[in-house]
Amino acid sequence: TAVLMVLILLLILNVSYIQVFQAKHLRSEPGNQRVLLNEYSRQRGTILVGSKAIAFSTVTNDALKYQRKYPQGSIFSSVTGFYSRVYGATALEQKENDILAGNDSRFFVNRIAQLLANRKPAGGAVRLTIDAAAQRAAMQALAGRTGAVIALDPSTGALLAVASSPSFDPNLLASHDPNIIQKSYEALSADSHEPLLNRALAMALPPGSTFKLVTAAAALESGDYTMHSLLPGPARIKLPQSKHYLGNWTGAACGSNNKVTLEQALAVSCNTAFAWLGMKLGPDALQAQAEKFGFETAFNVPMTAAASHFPKKLDRAQTAMSAIGQYDVQATALQMAMVSASIANGGVTMQPYLVSQVLGPDLNTLQNATPTAFGRSVTQKNATSLQSMMQTVVNSGTGSNARIQGLKVGGKTGTAQNAPGSPAHAWFTGWAKRGTNKVAVAVVLQNGGGAPEVSGNGLAAPIAQAVMRAALGQ
């Protein structure tokens, strides 16, 4: 009797543990067919860009009552992700699942009303911050090349474009036929270009010379330099405690008599001047400045973006290389867009976000997003100096392909060295202003997007220009 009582007690405890503590975990398991069938029995909510649905569910005649549809497929797949009966959900379909499936606690009153009115339960909707024109412009300009584009509103942090290329068609993974789903997923997984990878948020690469914006910001914030300060800019410098030399991409000295102002050094992307400056500032100052822009933080937009990284415990040679965005510096397209956005926003870095509104099944607004500041990166005065310096880059420096007639445009190009024998990554980050409207953009083409000659101005800047034009209605 005692043994049976102990066994019964253990059974009660085990069942209670499963029902109470493990319930949420077990309910969210991709292989839980009971939950899957329950979710497919109700109409899943829409994902909206403006007033248009980029993901919605339609009625079917099979066992799964609703079919998920993505009318613009690969254009928005880096945002929507997919909703699959075999592989679960990704991106917003996963992060906003409770809302889209109608399980969110905010729908309690709505569910009671549906029950009393004898209406079928339905999921809620989310409206995004994405600008449809900017997103399309980004995908069209990438043209299938391996890379990413981020565009955001500097004043709020609202993401206007999240483009990753090559892309994929989520409709194939949302099929009700497991064979089609599996074959499609296996083909995408086997593709060496990794179309399922969200390069805009999850891929961190050496930012190359775009990181010189961070180094320039650290110099101005130190109080020892202005945009007119003279720096040494010889054709090459010997790296301390090393046999290696660092040269300028032109092979020549910068400025006059091997001297160049900080503004001009940024405009012509002078490696030797910024390497020298980085060693003078020291790794701690560069680290602190990078973190003020958002490095070392994994932002949830709500998808989790990879944290960008500035290396620690650097010697002088490593500091010199890190100051020009090489060595072990790693940044996402989101992070470099945030650097430009912070400068354009007077030195205030905003938290990036993708969902502007949460809506009920009746499309009544339940919640509006509230823009939130991440922190101050530089003073207003220094932000103004950096804006002027970035305009010089575009107007008379290496970023000429980002010019837009009638608009103020600032930017910075980058050509980041990669593994030996591999092509460099082409970067551009910048901002554009039309009246009171502003947009910040970052573009990266991984391994130059397959181009034989890699140049941030030649490859990435035209993409940024197209996106900025679209975002500002130019």
Tab-separated table of C-alpha atoms in Angstrom:
chain	number	residue	atom	x	y	z
A	1	THR	CA	0.000	0.000	0.000
A	2	ALA	CA	2.819	2.389	0.915
A	3	VAL	CA	4.631	1.675	-2.373
A	4	LEU	CA	1.426	2.239	-4.376
A	5	MET	CA	0.769	5.491	-2.535
A	6	VAL	CA	4.291	6.702	-3.335
A	7	LEU	CA	3.862	5.736	-7.002
A	8	ILE	CA	0.489	7.509	-7.187
A	9	LEU	CA	2.023	10.609	-5.567
A	10	LEU	CA	4.905	10.561	-8.051
A	11	LEU	CA	2.419	10.188	-10.906
A	12	ILE	CA	0.418	13.185	-9.662
A	13	LEU	CA	3.607	15.258	-9.320
A	14	ASN	CA	4.791	14.265	-12.806
A	15	VAL	CA	1.440	15.073	-14.420
A	16	SER	CA	1.298	18.397	-12.567
A	17	TYR	CA	4.824	19.252	-13.700
A	18	ILE	CA	3.969	18.462	-17.326
A	19	GLN	CA	0.619	20.284	-17.248
A	20	VAL	CA	1.851	23.397	-15.439
A	21	PHE	CA	5.577	23.893	-15.941
A	22	GLN	CA	6.163	22.180	-19.292
A	23	ALA	CA	2.892	23.177	-20.947
A	24	LYS	CA	4.181	26.199	-22.853
A	25	HIS	CA	7.305	24.372	-24.063
A	26	LEU	CA	5.383	21.290	-25.206
A	27	ARG	CA	2.708	23.429	-26.863
A	28	SER	CA	5.331	25.274	-28.934
A	29	GLU	CA	7.154	22.148	-30.112
A	30	PRO	CA	7.146	22.047	-33.956
A	31	GLY	CA	6.198	18.352	-33.952
A	32	ASN	CA	3.122	18.824	-31.762
A	33	GLN	CA	0.421	17.808	-34.251
A	34	ARG	CA	-2.383	18.561	-31.800
A	35	VAL	CA	-1.391	22.200	-31.551
A	36	LEU	CA	-0.697	22.299	-35.292
A	37	LEU	CA	-4.176	21.001	-36.165
A	38	ASN	CA	-5.727	23.422	-33.685
A	39	GLU	CA	-3.880	26.372	-35.222
A	40	TYR	CA	-4.805	25.300	-38.760
A	41	SER	CA	-8.464	25.020	-37.693
A	42	ARG	CA	-8.664	28.790	-37.197
A	43	GLN	CA	-7.823	31.556	-39.636
A	44	ARG	CA	-4.285	32.758	-38.972
A	45	GLY	CA	-3.914	36.529	-38.823
A	46	THR	CA	-2.407	38.683	-41.535
A	47	ILE	CA	0.961	40.391	-41.723
A	48	LEU	CA	0.443	43.854	-43.167
A	49	VAL	CA	2.671	46.362	-44.921
A	50	GLY	CA	0.574	49.490	-44.965
A	51	SER	CA	-2.908	48.237	-45.844
A	52	LYS	CA	-1.725	45.292	-47.967
A	53	ALA	CA	-1.323	41.753	-46.663
A	54	ILE	CA	2.042	40.130	-47.343
A	55	ALA	CA	0.964	36.970	-45.484
A	56	PHE	CA	-2.593	35.694	-44.988
A	57	SER	CA	-4.592	32.452	-44.759
A	58	THR	CA	-7.305	31.165	-47.089
A	59	VAL	CA	-9.897	28.393	-46.694
A	60	THR	CA	-9.095	24.932	-48.122
A	61	ASN	CA	-10.947	21.656	-48.565
A	62	ASP	CA	-8.376	19.400	-46.879
A	63	ALA	CA	-7.779	18.325	-43.267
A	64	LEU	CA	-5.854	21.525	-42.558
A	65	LYS	CA	-8.656	24.042	-42.961
A	66	TYR	CA	-6.512	27.053	-43.837
A	67	GLN	CA	-3.622	27.560	-46.282
A	68	ARG	CA	-0.936	30.185	-45.638
A	69	LYS	CA	-0.256	32.440	-48.637
A	70	TYR	CA	2.544	34.887	-49.404
A	71	PRO	CA	1.392	36.893	-52.455
A	72	GLN	CA	4.730	38.663	-52.952
A	73	GLY	CA	6.817	35.647	-51.995
A	74	SER	CA	10.533	36.248	-52.084
A	75	ILE	CA	10.340	40.062	-51.811
A	76	PHE	CA	9.266	39.934	-48.172
A	77	SER	CA	10.453	36.464	-47.107
A	78	SER	CA	13.319	37.878	-45.006
A	79	VAL	CA	10.618	39.589	-42.927
A	80	THR	CA	7.736	37.110	-42.912
A	81	GLY	CA	9.767	33.902	-42.806
A	82	PHE	CA	7.522	30.885	-43.378
A	83	TYR	CA	4.797	28.929	-41.581
A	84	SER	CA	5.175	25.214	-42.269
A	85	ARG	CA	3.373	22.122	-41.011
A	86	VAL	CA	6.696	20.234	-41.146
A	87	TYR	CA	9.377	22.764	-40.157
A	88	GLY	CA	7.396	25.097	-37.933
A	89	ALA	CA	7.704	28.855	-38.277
A	90	THR	CA	10.543	31.333	-38.763
A	91	ALA	CA	11.054	35.126	-38.627
A	92	LEU	CA	7.845	37.069	-37.857
A	93	GLU	CA	5.684	33.976	-38.317
A	94	GLN	CA	7.522	32.556	-35.319
A	95	LYS	CA	8.130	35.667	-33.217
A	96	GLU	CA	4.543	36.909	-33.507
A	97	ASN	CA	2.938	33.446	-33.492
A	98	ASP	CA	0.809	34.039	-30.371
A	99	ILE	CA	-0.776	37.069	-32.017
A	100	LEU	CA	-1.184	35.526	-35.470
A	101	ALA	CA	-2.572	32.270	-34.033
A	102	GLY	CA	-4.931	34.122	-31.699
A	103	ASN	CA	-3.347	32.777	-28.519
A	104	ASP	CA	-2.179	36.091	-27.103
A	105	SER	CA	-3.714	36.978	-23.718
A	106	ARG	CA	-4.793	40.355	-25.125
A	107	PHE	CA	-7.376	38.502	-27.233
A	108	PHE	CA	-9.247	37.105	-24.195
A	109	VAL	CA	-12.152	39.542	-24.413
A	110	ASN	CA	-12.280	39.123	-28.190
A	111	ARG	CA	-12.459	35.324	-27.858
A	112	ILE	CA	-15.351	35.607	-25.396
A	113	ALA	CA	-17.170	37.875	-27.855
A	114	GLN	CA	-16.535	35.392	-30.664
A	115	LEU	CA	-17.871	32.556	-28.521
A	116	LEU	CA	-21.038	34.452	-27.556
A	117	ALA	CA	-21.633	35.487	-31.178
A	118	ASN	CA	-21.002	31.919	-32.371
A	119	ARG	CA	-18.203	33.132	-34.639
A	120	LYS	CA	-15.183	31.038	-35.527
A	121	PRO	CA	-12.040	32.081	-33.614
A	122	ALA	CA	-9.391	33.893	-35.655
A	123	GLY	CA	-5.898	35.200	-35.162
A	124	GLY	CA	-4.820	38.796	-34.778
A	125	ALA	CA	-2.722	40.805	-37.227
A	126	VAL	CA	0.522	42.742	-37.143
A	127	ARG	CA	1.275	45.838	-39.193
A	128	LEU	CA	4.936	46.398	-40.045
A	129	THR	CA	7.106	49.476	-40.307
A	130	ILE	CA	8.371	48.282	-43.709
A	131	ASP	CA	8.110	50.710	-46.618
A	132	ALA	CA	6.978	48.602	-49.584
A	133	ALA	CA	8.745	50.805	-52.152
A	134	ALA	CA	12.035	50.702	-50.254
A	135	GLN	CA	11.826	46.917	-49.795
A	136	ARG	CA	11.149	46.324	-53.488
A	137	ALA	CA	13.912	48.722	-54.493
A	138	ALA	CA	16.361	46.856	-52.239
A	139	MET	CA	15.484	43.444	-53.640
A	140	GLN	CA	15.535	44.676	-57.231
A	141	ALA	CA	18.891	46.411	-56.773
A	142	LEU	CA	20.442	43.344	-55.126
A	143	ALA	CA	19.307	41.424	-58.216
A	144	GLY	CA	19.964	38.011	-56.711
A	145	ARG	CA	23.537	38.817	-55.690
A	146	THR	CA	24.636	37.557	-52.275
A	147	GLY	CA	24.149	40.392	-49.834
A	148	ALA	CA	21.814	42.435	-47.664
A	149	VAL	CA	20.210	45.844	-47.260
A	150	ILE	CA	18.828	47.544	-44.181
A	151	ALA	CA	16.971	50.862	-44.274
A	152	LEU	CA	15.569	52.580	-41.204
A	153	ASP	CA	14.110	55.838	-39.977
A	154	PRO	CA	16.850	57.564	-37.942
A	155	SER	CA	14.317	59.462	-35.820
A	156	THR	CA	12.399	56.409	-34.611
A	157	GLY	CA	14.416	53.271	-35.389
A	158	ALA	CA	11.559	51.916	-37.546
A	159	LEU	CA	12.888	49.427	-40.102
A	160	LEU	CA	11.882	50.462	-43.617
A	161	ALA	CA	13.609	47.643	-45.515
A	162	VAL	CA	15.055	44.290	-44.443
A	163	ALA	CA	16.341	42.650	-47.608
A	164	SER	CA	18.397	39.477	-47.855
A	165	SER	CA	19.608	37.958	-51.113
A	166	PRO	CA	19.346	35.388	-52.551
A	167	SER	CA	15.816	34.957	-51.272
A	168	PHE	CA	13.275	32.111	-51.345
A	169	ASP	CA	9.576	31.530	-51.950
A	170	PRO	CA	7.863	30.786	-48.610
A	171	ASN	CA	4.765	29.490	-50.414
A	172	LEU	CA	6.572	26.212	-51.162
A	173	LEU	CA	7.279	25.658	-47.466
A	174	ALA	CA	3.696	26.579	-46.533
A	175	SER	CA	2.277	23.833	-48.755
A	176	HIS	CA	0.002	21.221	-47.185
A	177	ASP	CA	1.874	18.462	-49.021
A	178	PRO	CA	4.721	17.176	-46.780
A	179	ASN	CA	6.645	15.865	-49.806
A	180	ILE	CA	6.689	19.282	-51.492
A	181	ILE	CA	7.691	20.923	-48.229
A	182	GLN	CA	10.534	18.496	-47.568
A	183	LYS	CA	11.930	18.627	-51.091
A	184	SER	CA	11.792	22.428	-51.142
A	185	TYR	CA	13.448	22.744	-47.741
A	186	GLU	CA	16.189	20.256	-48.582
A	187	ALA	CA	16.941	22.102	-51.830
A	188	LEU	CA	17.137	25.436	-50.012
A	189	SER	CA	19.305	23.968	-47.247
A	190	ALA	CA	21.679	22.404	-49.788
A	191	ASP	CA	22.088	25.674	-51.736
A	192	SER	CA	25.624	26.999	-51.138
A	193	HIS	CA	24.280	30.581	-51.271
A	194	GLU	CA	22.159	29.910	-48.144
A	195	PRO	CA	18.870	31.545	-49.193
A	196	LEU	CA	17.309	30.711	-45.808
A	197	LEU	CA	19.908	32.860	-44.003
A	198	ASN	CA	18.659	36.321	-43.100
A	199	ARG	CA	21.831	38.176	-44.069
A	200	ALA	CA	20.445	41.570	-43.074
A	201	LEU	CA	20.135	40.578	-39.410
A	202	ALA	CA	22.075	37.373	-38.806
A	203	MET	CA	25.246	37.802	-40.886
A	204	ALA	CA	28.195	39.655	-39.345
A	205	LEU	CA	31.176	40.465	-41.585
A	206	PRO	CA	34.221	42.744	-41.399
A	207	PRO	CA	32.797	46.236	-42.054
A	208	GLY	CA	36.002	47.534	-43.604
A	209	SER	CA	36.260	51.287	-44.050
A	210	THR	CA	32.644	51.940	-43.023
A	211	PHE	CA	33.960	51.438	-39.464
A	212	LYS	CA	36.049	54.587	-39.916
A	213	LEU	CA	32.859	56.437	-38.959
A	214	VAL	CA	33.152	54.895	-35.486
A	215	THR	CA	36.859	55.788	-35.281
A	216	ALA	CA	36.134	59.348	-36.413
A	217	ALA	CA	33.351	59.606	-33.816
A	218	ALA	CA	35.729	58.418	-31.079
A	219	ALA	CA	38.274	61.037	-32.154
A	220	LEU	CA	35.751	63.875	-32.010
A	221	GLU	CA	34.357	62.656	-28.673
A	222	SER	CA	37.861	62.598	-27.158
A	223	GLY	CA	37.990	66.384	-27.432
A	224	ASP	CA	41.479	66.252	-28.915
A	225	TYR	CA	40.410	66.363	-32.565
A	226	THR	CA	38.063	68.289	-34.839
A	227	MET	CA	37.121	67.574	-38.433
A	228	HIS	CA	39.900	69.985	-39.428
A	229	SER	CA	42.658	68.341	-37.362
A	230	LEU	CA	45.708	67.289	-39.379
A	231	LEU	CA	46.691	63.615	-39.345
A	232	PRO	CA	49.680	61.867	-40.900
A	233	GLY	CA	48.679	60.137	-44.141
A	234	PRO	CA	51.753	58.528	-45.739
A	235	ALA	CA	51.419	55.988	-48.530
A	236	ARG	CA	52.072	53.210	-46.018
A	237	ILE	CA	52.983	52.678	-42.380
A	238	LYS	CA	54.795	49.866	-40.634
A	239	LEU	CA	52.593	48.142	-38.103
A	240	PRO	CA	54.172	48.161	-34.596
A	241	GLN	CA	55.928	44.974	-33.453
A	242	SER	CA	55.368	43.527	-36.903
A	243	LYS	CA	57.088	43.098	-40.233
A	244	HIS	CA	53.898	44.009	-42.049
A	245	TYR	CA	52.994	47.325	-43.670
A	246	LEU	CA	49.588	48.872	-44.112
A	247	GLY	CA	49.073	50.925	-47.265
A	248	ASN	CA	46.390	53.112	-48.762
A	249	TRP	CA	44.095	51.636	-51.390
A	250	THR	CA	45.388	54.207	-53.893
A	251	GLY	CA	49.010	53.289	-53.222
A	252	ALA	CA	49.741	56.984	-52.652
A	253	ALA	CA	49.934	59.340	-49.702
A	254	CYS	CA	46.837	61.261	-48.587
A	255	GLY	CA	46.631	65.039	-48.627
A	256	SER	CA	49.577	67.365	-49.046
A	257	ASN	CA	53.053	66.632	-47.665
A	258	ASN	CA	51.751	63.407	-46.090
A	259	LYS	CA	49.264	65.424	-44.000
A	260	VAL	CA	45.493	65.229	-44.284
A	261	THR	CA	42.562	66.612	-42.285
A	262	LEU	CA	40.225	64.199	-40.528
A	263	GLU	CA	37.441	65.256	-42.913
A	264	GLN	CA	39.524	64.599	-46.002
A	265	ALA	CA	40.896	61.351	-44.566
A	266	LEU	CA	37.301	60.085	-44.326
A	267	ALA	CA	36.442	61.406	-47.780
A	268	VAL	CA	39.295	59.532	-49.496
A	269	SER	CA	39.213	56.614	-47.012
A	270	CYS	CA	42.836	57.043	-45.928
A	271	ASN	CA	43.914	53.813	-44.221
A	272	THR	CA	47.194	55.109	-42.811
A	273	ALA	CA	45.584	58.174	-41.216
A	274	PHE	CA	42.860	56.141	-39.500
A	275	ALA	CA	45.267	53.397	-38.411
A	276	TRP	CA	47.479	56.070	-36.810
A	277	LEU	CA	44.406	57.695	-35.237
A	278	GLY	CA	43.199	54.376	-33.847
A	279	MET	CA	46.554	53.755	-32.162
A	280	LYS	CA	46.498	57.255	-30.667
A	281	LEU	CA	42.958	56.809	-29.302
A	282	GLY	CA	43.613	53.285	-28.039
A	283	PRO	CA	41.433	50.170	-28.125
A	284	ASP	CA	39.364	51.105	-25.060
A	285	ALA	CA	38.137	54.337	-26.656
A	286	LEU	CA	37.251	52.525	-29.881
A	287	GLN	CA	35.461	49.782	-27.927
A	288	ALA	CA	33.452	52.290	-25.894
A	289	GLN	CA	32.460	54.254	-28.979
A	290	ALA	CA	31.424	51.134	-30.885
A	291	GLU	CA	29.213	50.039	-27.992
A	292	LYS	CA	27.484	53.447	-27.938
A	293	PHE	CA	26.396	52.759	-31.513
A	294	GLY	CA	25.107	49.295	-30.533
A	295	PHE	CA	28.052	46.926	-30.933
A	296	GLU	CA	27.963	43.942	-28.531
A	297	THR	CA	24.151	44.138	-28.302
A	298	ALA	CA	21.825	41.550	-29.860
A	299	PHE	CA	18.764	43.602	-30.836
A	300	ASN	CA	15.312	42.008	-30.968
A	301	VAL	CA	13.318	43.588	-33.780
A	302	PRO	CA	11.509	41.155	-32.834
A	303	MET	CA	13.736	38.643	-34.706
A	304	THR	CA	17.040	38.498	-32.851
A	305	ALA	CA	19.836	40.185	-34.767
A	306	ALA	CA	23.387	38.940	-34.335
A	307	ALA	CA	25.522	41.108	-32.061
A	308	SER	CA	28.244	43.064	-33.842
A	309	HIS	CA	31.669	42.756	-32.288
A	310	PHE	CA	34.752	44.849	-31.591
A	311	PRO	CA	37.669	42.706	-30.336
A	312	LYS	CA	39.200	43.074	-26.881
A	313	LYS	CA	42.803	42.890	-25.607
A	314	LEU	CA	44.377	44.365	-28.722
A	315	ASP	CA	48.020	45.190	-29.253
A	316	ARG	CA	48.956	48.313	-31.222
A	317	ALA	CA	49.085	46.596	-34.607
A	318	GLN	CA	45.703	44.942	-34.007
A	319	THR	CA	44.292	48.294	-32.857
A	320	ALA	CA	45.490	49.926	-36.082
A	321	MET	CA	43.771	47.272	-38.194
A	322	SER	CA	40.602	47.343	-36.075
A	323	ALA	CA	40.367	51.129	-36.492
A	324	ILE	CA	39.832	50.588	-40.229
A	325	GLY	CA	37.267	47.817	-39.699
A	326	GLN	CA	39.570	44.851	-40.231
A	327	TYR	CA	41.265	42.282	-37.936
A	328	ASP	CA	38.403	40.739	-35.872
A	329	VAL	CA	35.829	43.534	-36.162
A	330	GLN	CA	32.451	42.075	-37.207
A	331	ALA	CA	29.260	43.979	-38.023
A	332	THR	CA	25.805	43.277	-39.387
A	333	ALA	CA	24.076	45.402	-42.002
A	334	LEU	CA	21.658	46.436	-39.246
A	335	GLN	CA	24.512	47.682	-37.075
A	336	MET	CA	26.152	49.767	-39.791
A	337	ALA	CA	22.766	51.273	-40.692
A	338	MET	CA	22.375	52.184	-37.017
A	339	VAL	CA	25.749	53.978	-37.066
A	340	SER	CA	24.608	56.204	-39.940
A	341	ALA	CA	21.146	56.610	-38.411
A	342	SER	CA	22.576	57.738	-35.079
A	343	ILE	CA	24.761	60.353	-36.767
A	344	ALA	CA	21.803	61.564	-38.865
A	345	ASN	CA	19.666	61.727	-35.698
A	346	GLY	CA	21.959	64.185	-33.940
A	347	GLY	CA	23.886	61.521	-32.052
A	348	VAL	CA	20.949	59.579	-30.570
A	349	THR	CA	20.873	55.860	-31.367
A	350	MET	CA	17.323	54.468	-31.531
A	351	GLN	CA	16.236	50.906	-30.843
A	352	PRO	CA	15.367	49.245	-34.184
A	353	TYR	CA	11.881	47.727	-34.483
A	354	LEU	CA	9.753	46.093	-37.166
A	355	VAL	CA	6.186	45.899	-35.804
A	356	SER	CA	4.307	49.199	-35.714
A	357	GLN	CA	0.913	47.885	-34.583
A	358	VAL	CA	-0.696	44.814	-33.057
A	359	LEU	CA	-4.269	44.381	-34.271
A	360	GLY	CA	-7.155	42.203	-33.154
A	361	PRO	CA	-9.009	39.789	-35.464
A	362	ASP	CA	-11.364	42.686	-36.274
A	363	LEU	CA	-8.276	44.818	-37.117
A	364	ASN	CA	-8.904	47.135	-34.181
A	365	THR	CA	-5.630	48.467	-32.783
A	366	LEU	CA	-4.521	46.766	-29.564
A	367	GLN	CA	-1.037	48.245	-29.329
A	368	ASN	CA	1.087	50.862	-31.087
A	369	ALA	CA	4.867	50.721	-31.073
A	370	THR	CA	6.674	53.332	-29.017
A	371	PRO	CA	10.066	54.464	-30.396
A	372	THR	CA	12.766	54.049	-27.748
A	373	ALA	CA	16.253	55.503	-27.527
A	374	PHE	CA	19.125	53.053	-27.098
A	375	GLY	CA	21.479	55.826	-25.996
A	376	ARG	CA	23.569	58.774	-27.120
A	377	SER	CA	26.533	57.938	-29.346
A	378	VAL	CA	28.029	61.423	-29.797
A	379	THR	CA	27.163	64.985	-28.870
A	380	GLN	CA	24.906	67.038	-31.119
A	381	LYS	CA	27.926	69.153	-32.117
A	382	ASN	CA	30.007	66.141	-33.086
A	383	ALA	CA	27.061	64.567	-34.919
A	384	THR	CA	26.817	67.742	-37.005
A	385	SER	CA	30.541	67.482	-37.815
A	386	LEU	CA	30.161	63.820	-38.815
A	387	GLN	CA	27.163	64.665	-41.014
A	388	SER	CA	29.271	67.276	-42.816
A	389	MET	CA	32.155	64.820	-43.199
A	390	MET	CA	29.839	62.136	-44.603
A	391	GLN	CA	28.443	64.625	-47.125
A	392	THR	CA	32.009	65.342	-48.250
A	393	VAL	CA	32.497	61.594	-48.836
A	394	VAL	CA	29.539	61.606	-51.229
A	395	ASN	CA	30.051	65.014	-52.832
A	396	SER	CA	33.793	64.851	-53.468
A	397	GLY	CA	35.110	61.566	-52.079
A	398	THR	CA	34.748	57.829	-52.534
A	399	GLY	CA	30.930	57.724	-52.271
A	400	SER	CA	30.010	59.555	-55.484
A	401	ASN	CA	27.585	56.862	-56.684
A	402	ALA	CA	25.249	57.618	-53.770
A	403	ARG	CA	24.560	61.190	-54.883
A	404	ILE	CA	20.902	62.122	-55.372
A	405	GLN	CA	20.175	65.433	-57.029
A	406	GLY	CA	18.151	67.725	-54.801
A	407	LEU	CA	18.781	65.730	-51.609
A	408	LYS	CA	21.378	65.946	-48.872
A	409	VAL	CA	23.233	62.634	-48.821
A	410	GLY	CA	26.047	61.501	-46.534
A	411	GLY	CA	27.803	58.160	-46.552
A	412	LYS	CA	30.875	55.992	-46.239
A	413	THR	CA	32.137	53.270	-48.531
A	414	GLY	CA	33.963	50.136	-47.466
A	415	THR	CA	35.893	47.318	-49.104
A	416	ALA	CA	36.520	44.731	-46.411
A	417	GLN	CA	39.288	42.214	-46.909
A	418	ASN	CA	38.169	38.629	-46.538
A	419	ALA	CA	39.930	35.283	-46.166
A	420	PRO	CA	43.043	34.925	-48.371
A	421	GLY	CA	42.038	34.096	-51.924
A	422	SER	CA	38.431	35.221	-51.425
A	423	PRO	CA	36.967	38.429	-52.873
A	424	ALA	CA	36.435	41.390	-50.554
A	425	HIS	CA	33.035	42.437	-49.196
A	426	ALA	CA	31.606	45.644	-50.678
A	427	TRP	CA	29.945	48.018	-48.192
A	428	PHE	CA	28.138	51.320	-48.154
A	429	THR	CA	26.371	53.003	-45.266
A	430	GLY	CA	24.814	56.436	-45.235
A	431	TRP	CA	21.765	58.624	-44.926
A	432	ALA	CA	19.657	60.932	-47.058
A	433	LYS	CA	17.421	63.826	-46.120
A	434	ARG	CA	14.473	65.411	-47.886
A	435	GLY	CA	12.921	68.218	-45.852
A	436	THR	CA	12.250	66.721	-42.429
A	437	ASN	CA	12.185	63.138	-43.748
A	438	LYS	CA	15.339	61.053	-43.317
A	439	VAL	CA	16.436	57.526	-44.099
A	440	ALA	CA	19.579	55.631	-43.128
A	441	VAL	CA	20.828	52.680	-45.177
A	442	ALA	CA	23.495	49.988	-45.062
A	443	VAL	CA	24.361	47.716	-47.970
A	444	VAL	CA	26.762	44.787	-48.013
A	445	LEU	CA	27.582	42.506	-50.929
A	446	GLN	CA	29.226	39.382	-49.559
A	447	ASN	CA	32.365	38.523	-51.522
A	448	GLY	CA	31.528	41.462	-53.757
A	449	GLY	CA	28.347	39.744	-54.908
A	450	GLY	CA	30.447	37.745	-57.355
A	451	ALA	CA	31.795	40.810	-59.189
A	452	PRO	CA	35.356	40.513	-60.607
A	453	GLU	CA	36.328	43.923	-59.200
A	454	VAL	CA	35.091	44.862	-55.732
A	455	SER	CA	34.389	48.464	-54.766
A	456	GLY	CA	32.016	49.843	-52.158
A	457	ASN	CA	31.308	52.836	-54.382
A	458	GLY	CA	30.958	50.795	-57.554
A	459	LEU	CA	28.790	47.994	-56.160
A	460	ALA	CA	27.112	48.951	-52.885
A	461	ALA	CA	26.547	52.718	-53.246
A	462	PRO	CA	24.191	52.434	-56.269
A	463	ILE	CA	22.018	50.003	-54.298
A	464	ALA	CA	21.899	52.422	-51.360
A	465	GLN	CA	21.000	55.254	-53.715
A	466	ALA	CA	18.068	53.281	-55.154
A	467	VAL	CA	16.731	52.456	-51.684
A	468	MET	CA	17.108	56.019	-50.394
A	469	ARG	CA	15.293	57.332	-53.471
A	470	ALA	CA	12.421	54.915	-52.921
A	471	ALA	CA	12.172	55.590	-49.198
A	472	LEU	CA	12.027	59.366	-49.722
A	473	GLY	CA	9.795	59.213	-52.772
A	474	GLN	CA	12.424	60.708	-55.067
